[in-house]
């Protein structure tokens, strides 16, 4: 198909811009909303797979769309769970290996491993023979896997009760060392083990796991992962901002290509629609939409009104409409003049269209940078509020 896009987004965007191909530019700009990311979460029964799936998606047990959790085996089929804000991202809760329905020797034939981008192998105690067998099979398929030792918070509490001179860092080091030695004795080469609590993602190794996944994913899926990362730290928020920021110039160039069409009023009308879409992506990515904030409130026990009270931008925690967006843009110094200059320049002979394109690029670039900075700052403020209210964070 002539309008299909490959996944080498940087080169593809540059070529589309050189050819002034608005449709293909738009396809590239929306690539991370459509590029699928399939994450497999597997391990033995009771290891905490479903709880991890829910935590990664920012969903609590019992909420609509949550993976069922419990003390008995709750996953009997390969079950997909879409990310609430990015439906192109799916976490797959795989049945426990070694069950009657999914015996270890037939597991690979019963589970469609080829569809997954990478695998999270979870264990709540120690990694067993089935986990090692799975890791070796995944390696032969040329795919990545990551060992996650779950329920670390329970381990620390149990150790604290039983030890007179308890030291959390020493205990964590001992758990990690025991897991690595166990895997090495089973012939797993250079195993990486991440210690995680699905109830407290901000603690222990979850941030390190995210950094590792980000580093090892292909380029076109790296930004997809950044946008769905839970806001567990200021570093994550800054990474999301960086992912959004590097695309602003391309949105501005897309705006300029529209400005090249000699129809009065068309550029501004198209720009407003485009800006609504881009700003909505910012709001969802920073988890500043109403639903995400309410889920955060329920998860952290910080009142919803307390979270929204620290938000400065009028574009967060609300429905973004054309009227609201134009009202907000109107407050930015010099922006209205640039937009007016773009329309006025169309009537200048010969130089009119190039001038209109230039004004359109500058105004869109400026608008998106200001809005992105505002929303990123709001995301930091919300995280600070949660940290203040939950001293353990």
Coordinates of C-alpha atoms in Angstrom, one line a residue:
X1 CA 0.0 0.0 0.0
X2 CA 1.3 3.4 -0.9
X3 CA 0.3 5.0 2.4
X4 CA 1.7 2.3 4.7
X5 CA 4.5 3.3 7.0
X6 CA 7.4 1.3 8.2
X7 CA 8.7 1.4 11.8
X8 CA 11.9 3.4 11.1
X9 CA 10.0 6.5 12.3
X10 CA 12.8 9.0 12.2
X11 CA 13.8 8.3 8.6
X12 CA 10.2 7.9 7.5
X13 CA 9.1 11.2 8.9
X14 CA 12.0 13.0 7.3
X15 CA 11.1 11.5 3.9
X16 CA 7.4 12.3 4.3
X17 CA 8.3 15.9 5.2
X18 CA 10.5 16.3 2.2
X19 CA 7.7 15.0 -0.1
X20 CA 5.2 17.3 1.7
X21 CA 3.0 14.2 2.3
X22 CA 0.6 15.3 4.9
X23 CA -1.2 11.9 5.2
X24 CA 2.0 10.0 5.7
X25 CA 3.3 12.5 8.2
X26 CA 0.0 12.1 10.2
X27 CA 0.5 8.3 10.2
X28 CA 4.0 8.6 11.5
X29 CA 3.0 11.1 14.2
X30 CA 0.3 8.7 15.5
X31 CA 2.6 5.7 15.3
X32 CA 3.0 5.1 19.0
X33 CA -0.8 5.1 19.4
X34 CA -1.1 2.3 16.9
X35 CA 2.2 0.4 17.2
X36 CA 1.4 -2.7 19.2
X37 CA 3.3 -3.6 22.4
X38 CA 2.6 -7.0 23.7
X39 CA 4.0 -7.9 27.1
X40 CA 3.7 -11.5 28.4
X41 CA 3.6 -12.0 32.2
X42 CA 4.2 -15.6 33.1
X43 CA 5.3 -17.8 36.0
X44 CA 4.0 -20.5 38.3
X45 CA 0.6 -20.3 40.0
X46 CA 0.4 -17.9 42.9
X47 CA 3.5 -15.9 41.9
X48 CA 1.5 -12.6 41.6
X49 CA 1.2 -12.4 37.9
X50 CA -2.3 -10.9 37.8
X51 CA -1.4 -8.3 40.6
X52 CA 1.6 -7.2 38.5
X53 CA -0.6 -6.9 35.4
X54 CA -3.0 -4.7 37.3
X55 CA -0.3 -2.5 38.9
X56 CA 1.5 -1.9 35.6
X57 CA -1.8 -0.7 34.1
X58 CA -2.7 1.5 37.1
X59 CA -5.7 -0.5 38.0
X60 CA -6.7 -1.8 41.4
X61 CA -8.1 -5.3 42.2
X62 CA -11.9 -5.2 41.8
X63 CA -11.9 -2.3 39.3
X64 CA -13.6 -2.8 35.9
X65 CA -11.1 -4.4 33.6
X66 CA -8.8 -5.7 36.4
X67 CA -7.2 -9.1 36.1
X68 CA -8.7 -11.4 38.9
X69 CA -6.3 -12.1 41.7
X70 CA -6.5 -14.5 44.6
X71 CA -4.7 -17.2 46.7
X72 CA -5.7 -19.9 44.2
X73 CA -5.0 -20.1 40.5
X74 CA -7.1 -17.4 38.8
X75 CA -5.7 -17.5 35.2
X76 CA -6.8 -20.6 33.3
X77 CA -6.4 -19.1 29.8
X78 CA -4.1 -16.8 27.9
X79 CA -5.8 -13.5 28.8
X80 CA -5.2 -10.1 27.3
X81 CA -5.5 -6.9 29.3
X82 CA -5.4 -3.6 27.5
X83 CA -3.9 -0.5 28.9
X84 CA -6.7 1.9 29.8
X85 CA -5.2 4.9 28.0
X86 CA -3.3 3.1 25.2
X87 CA -5.3 0.2 23.9
X88 CA -2.4 -0.7 21.5
X89 CA -0.5 -1.8 24.6
X90 CA -1.5 -5.2 26.0
X91 CA -0.3 -7.1 29.0
X92 CA -1.0 -10.9 28.6
X93 CA -1.6 -12.8 31.8
X94 CA -0.4 -16.3 31.0
X95 CA -1.5 -19.4 32.9
X96 CA 0.9 -20.8 35.4
X97 CA 3.3 -23.2 33.8
X98 CA 3.1 -26.7 35.2
X99 CA -0.6 -26.8 35.8
X100 CA -2.8 -29.7 34.7
X101 CA -4.2 -27.7 31.8
X102 CA -0.8 -26.2 30.9
X103 CA 1.9 -28.9 31.7
X104 CA 5.5 -27.7 31.3
X105 CA 6.3 -30.0 28.4
X106 CA 3.4 -28.7 26.3
X107 CA 3.4 -25.1 27.5
X108 CA 5.2 -23.6 24.5
X109 CA 2.8 -25.4 22.1
X110 CA -0.3 -24.1 24.0
X111 CA 0.8 -20.5 24.4
X112 CA 1.3 -18.3 21.3
X113 CA 4.8 -17.1 22.2
X114 CA 5.5 -15.6 18.8
X115 CA 3.2 -12.6 19.3
X116 CA 4.9 -11.2 22.4
X117 CA 7.6 -8.5 22.4
X118 CA 9.2 -9.7 25.7
X119 CA 8.4 -11.8 28.7
X120 CA 8.3 -11.1 32.4
X121 CA 8.9 -14.3 34.4
X122 CA 7.6 -13.9 37.9
X123 CA 8.2 -15.9 41.0
X124 CA 7.2 -15.2 44.6
X125 CA 9.8 -17.5 46.3
X126 CA 12.5 -18.8 44.1
X127 CA 12.8 -19.5 40.4
X128 CA 12.2 -23.2 39.7
X129 CA 12.9 -25.7 37.0
X130 CA 9.9 -24.6 34.9
X131 CA 10.9 -21.0 35.0
X132 CA 14.4 -21.9 33.8
X133 CA 13.1 -24.1 31.0
X134 CA 10.8 -21.3 29.9
X135 CA 13.7 -18.8 29.8
X136 CA 15.8 -21.1 27.7
X137 CA 13.0 -21.6 25.2
X138 CA 12.4 -17.9 25.0
X139 CA 16.1 -17.3 24.3
X140 CA 16.0 -19.9 21.5
X141 CA 13.2 -17.9 20.0
X142 CA 15.4 -14.8 19.9
X143 CA 13.2 -12.9 22.4
X144 CA 14.0 -11.1 25.7
X145 CA 12.9 -12.2 29.2
X146 CA 13.2 -10.7 32.6
X147 CA 13.1 -12.4 36.0
X148 CA 10.9 -10.5 38.5
X149 CA 10.9 -11.6 42.2
X150 CA 7.6 -10.5 43.4
X151 CA 6.0 -9.9 46.9
X152 CA 9.2 -8.4 48.2
X153 CA 7.2 -6.2 50.7
X154 CA 5.9 -9.4 52.4
X155 CA 9.4 -10.9 52.6
X156 CA 10.7 -7.8 54.3
X157 CA 7.9 -7.7 56.8
X158 CA 8.3 -11.3 57.6
X159 CA 12.1 -10.9 58.1
X160 CA 11.6 -7.8 60.3
X161 CA 9.3 -9.8 62.6
X162 CA 11.7 -12.7 62.9
X163 CA 15.1 -10.8 63.1
X164 CA 16.2 -8.9 66.1
X165 CA 18.7 -6.8 64.1
X166 CA 16.8 -6.4 60.9
X167 CA 18.4 -4.5 57.9
X168 CA 16.2 -4.0 54.8
X169 CA 19.1 -3.4 52.4
X170 CA 21.0 -6.5 53.6
X171 CA 17.8 -8.6 53.3
X172 CA 17.2 -7.3 49.7
X173 CA 20.8 -8.1 48.8
X174 CA 20.5 -11.6 50.2
X175 CA 17.2 -12.3 48.3
X176 CA 18.7 -11.0 45.0
X177 CA 21.9 -13.0 45.5
X178 CA 20.0 -16.2 46.3
X179 CA 17.8 -15.8 43.1
X180 CA 20.8 -15.1 40.9
X181 CA 22.8 -18.1 42.3
X182 CA 19.9 -20.4 41.9
X183 CA 19.5 -19.4 38.2
X184 CA 23.2 -19.6 37.6
X185 CA 23.3 -23.2 39.0
X186 CA 20.6 -24.0 36.5
X187 CA 22.8 -22.8 33.7
X188 CA 21.2 -19.4 33.1
X189 CA 23.9 -17.1 31.9
X190 CA 24.2 -13.7 33.5
X191 CA 20.6 -13.6 34.9
X192 CA 19.1 -10.2 35.9
X193 CA 16.6 -10.4 38.7
X194 CA 14.4 -7.4 39.6
X195 CA 12.9 -7.3 43.1
X196 CA 9.4 -5.8 42.9
X197 CA 6.3 -5.1 45.1
X198 CA 3.2 -4.7 42.9
X199 CA 1.6 -2.7 45.7
X200 CA 4.5 -0.3 45.9
X201 CA 6.0 0.1 42.4
X202 CA 8.0 3.1 43.5
X203 CA 10.1 1.0 45.8
X204 CA 12.8 -1.6 45.1
X205 CA 13.7 -2.5 41.4
X206 CA 10.6 -1.6 39.4
X207 CA 12.2 1.6 38.1
X208 CA 15.3 -0.3 37.1
X209 CA 13.2 -2.8 35.3
X210 CA 11.5 0.0 33.3
X211 CA 14.9 1.4 32.4
X212 CA 16.1 -2.0 31.2
X213 CA 13.0 -2.6 29.1
X214 CA 13.3 0.9 27.6
X215 CA 16.9 0.4 26.7
X216 CA 16.4 -3.0 25.1
X217 CA 13.2 -2.3 23.1
X218 CA 13.4 -1.3 19.4
X219 CA 13.2 2.4 18.8
X220 CA 9.6 2.5 17.5
X221 CA 8.4 0.8 20.7
X222 CA 10.6 2.6 23.1
X223 CA 8.4 5.7 23.3
X224 CA 5.3 3.5 23.5
X225 CA 6.6 2.0 26.7
X226 CA 7.6 5.5 28.1
X227 CA 4.0 6.7 27.7
X228 CA 2.4 3.8 29.5
X229 CA 4.9 3.7 32.4
X230 CA 3.2 4.3 35.8
X231 CA 4.1 7.7 37.2
X232 CA 6.2 6.3 40.0
X233 CA 8.9 9.0 39.9
X234 CA 9.9 12.4 38.5
X235 CA 12.3 10.6 36.2
X236 CA 9.4 8.8 34.5
X237 CA 7.5 12.0 34.0
X238 CA 10.6 13.6 32.5
X239 CA 11.0 10.7 30.1
X240 CA 7.4 11.1 29.0
X241 CA 8.0 14.8 28.5
X242 CA 11.1 14.0 26.4
X243 CA 9.2 11.6 24.2
X244 CA 6.5 14.2 23.5
X245 CA 9.0 17.0 23.1
X246 CA 11.0 15.5 20.3
X247 CA 7.9 15.2 18.2
X248 CA 6.8 18.8 18.5
X249 CA 8.9 20.0 15.5
X250 CA 7.2 17.4 13.3
X251 CA 3.7 18.5 14.5
X252 CA 4.8 22.0 13.6
X253 CA 6.0 20.9 10.2
X254 CA 2.7 19.2 9.6
X255 CA 0.9 22.4 10.5
X256 CA 3.1 24.2 8.0
X257 CA 2.2 21.8 5.2
X258 CA -1.5 22.6 5.8
X259 CA -0.7 26.3 5.7
X260 CA 0.6 25.8 2.2
X261 CA -3.0 25.1 1.0
X262 CA -4.3 28.5 -0.2
X263 CA -7.7 28.4 1.5
X264 CA -8.4 31.1 4.0
X265 CA -9.2 29.8 7.5
X266 CA -8.3 26.2 6.7
X267 CA -5.0 26.1 8.5
X268 CA -6.3 27.4 11.8
X269 CA -9.3 25.0 11.6
X270 CA -7.1 22.0 10.9
X271 CA -4.5 23.2 13.6
X272 CA -7.2 23.3 16.3
X273 CA -8.3 19.8 15.6
X274 CA -4.7 18.6 15.5
X275 CA -3.8 20.4 18.7
X276 CA -6.8 18.9 20.5
X277 CA -5.5 15.5 19.6
X278 CA -1.9 16.2 20.6
X279 CA -2.8 17.9 23.9
X280 CA -5.2 15.0 24.7
X281 CA -2.2 12.6 24.2
X282 CA -0.2 14.8 26.7
X283 CA -3.0 14.6 29.3
X284 CA -3.4 10.9 29.0
X285 CA 0.4 10.3 28.9
X286 CA 0.9 12.2 32.1
X287 CA -2.2 10.6 33.7
X288 CA -3.9 13.9 34.2
X289 CA -7.3 12.9 32.8
X290 CA -10.2 12.7 35.2
X291 CA -10.4 8.9 35.2
X292 CA -6.6 8.4 35.9
X293 CA -6.7 11.0 38.7
X294 CA -9.6 9.2 40.3
X295 CA -7.8 5.9 40.1
X296 CA -4.7 7.5 41.6
X297 CA -6.9 8.9 44.4
X298 CA -8.4 5.5 45.2
X299 CA -5.0 3.8 45.0
X300 CA -3.1 6.3 47.2
X301 CA -6.0 7.4 49.5
X302 CA -5.2 11.0 48.6
X303 CA -8.6 12.8 48.0
X304 CA -9.3 13.6 44.4
X305 CA -9.9 17.3 45.2
X306 CA -6.5 17.5 46.8
X307 CA -4.9 16.2 43.6
X308 CA -6.7 18.5 41.4
X309 CA -6.1 21.5 43.7
X310 CA -2.4 21.4 42.8
X311 CA -3.0 21.4 39.1
X312 CA -2.4 24.8 37.4
X313 CA -3.3 24.1 33.8
X314 CA -6.9 24.5 32.6
X315 CA -6.3 21.6 30.2
X316 CA -5.9 18.9 32.9
X317 CA -8.7 17.1 34.6
X318 CA -11.3 18.3 32.1
X319 CA -12.6 17.6 28.6
X320 CA -10.5 19.4 26.0
X321 CA -12.7 21.3 23.5
X322 CA -11.8 23.8 20.8
X323 CA -13.2 26.7 22.8
X324 CA -11.2 25.8 25.9
X325 CA -8.0 25.3 23.8
X326 CA -8.4 28.6 22.0
X327 CA -9.1 30.3 25.3
X328 CA -5.9 28.9 26.8
X329 CA -3.8 29.7 23.7
X330 CA -5.1 33.2 23.8
X331 CA -3.2 33.8 27.0
X332 CA 0.2 33.0 25.5
X333 CA 2.1 36.1 24.7
X334 CA 2.4 36.7 20.9
X335 CA 0.6 33.6 19.8
X336 CA -2.6 35.3 18.7
X337 CA -0.5 37.8 16.6
X338 CA 1.4 34.9 14.9
X339 CA -1.9 33.2 14.0
X340 CA -3.3 36.4 12.6
X341 CA -0.1 37.0 10.7
X342 CA -0.4 33.6 9.1
X343 CA -3.8 34.3 7.8
X344 CA -3.0 37.9 6.7
X345 CA 0.2 36.8 4.8
X346 CA -1.8 34.6 2.4
X347 CA -2.9 37.7 0.5
X348 CA 0.7 38.8 -0.2
X349 CA 1.7 37.9 -3.8
X350 CA 4.4 35.3 -4.3
X351 CA 5.8 35.3 -0.8
X352 CA 2.4 34.9 0.9
X353 CA 2.3 31.0 1.2
X354 CA 5.9 30.6 2.3
X355 CA 5.3 33.3 5.0
X356 CA 2.1 31.6 6.1
X357 CA 3.9 28.3 6.4
X358 CA 6.6 29.9 8.5
X359 CA 4.2 31.6 10.8
X360 CA 2.2 28.4 11.2
X361 CA 5.4 26.4 12.1
X362 CA 6.5 29.0 14.7
X363 CA 3.0 29.3 16.3
X364 CA 2.4 25.6 16.5
X365 CA 5.9 24.9 17.9
X366 CA 5.5 27.6 20.5
X367 CA 2.0 26.5 21.6
X368 CA 2.9 22.9 22.0
X369 CA 6.0 23.6 24.0
X370 CA 4.2 25.9 26.4
X371 CA 1.3 23.4 26.9
X372 CA 3.7 20.4 27.3
X373 CA 5.7 22.3 29.9
X374 CA 2.5 23.2 31.8
X375 CA 1.2 19.7 31.8
X376 CA 4.5 18.1 32.8
X377 CA 4.7 20.6 35.7
X378 CA 1.2 19.6 36.8
X379 CA 2.2 15.9 36.7
X380 CA 5.2 16.7 38.9
X381 CA 2.9 18.6 41.3
X382 CA 0.5 15.7 41.5
X383 CA 3.3 13.3 42.2
X384 CA 4.6 15.6 44.9
X385 CA 1.2 15.7 46.5
X386 CA 1.0 11.9 46.6
X387 CA 4.5 11.8 48.1
X388 CA 3.6 14.4 50.8
X389 CA 0.5 12.5 51.7
X390 CA 2.1 9.0 51.7
X391 CA 5.4 9.4 53.5
X392 CA 6.4 5.8 52.5
X393 CA 6.6 6.9 48.8

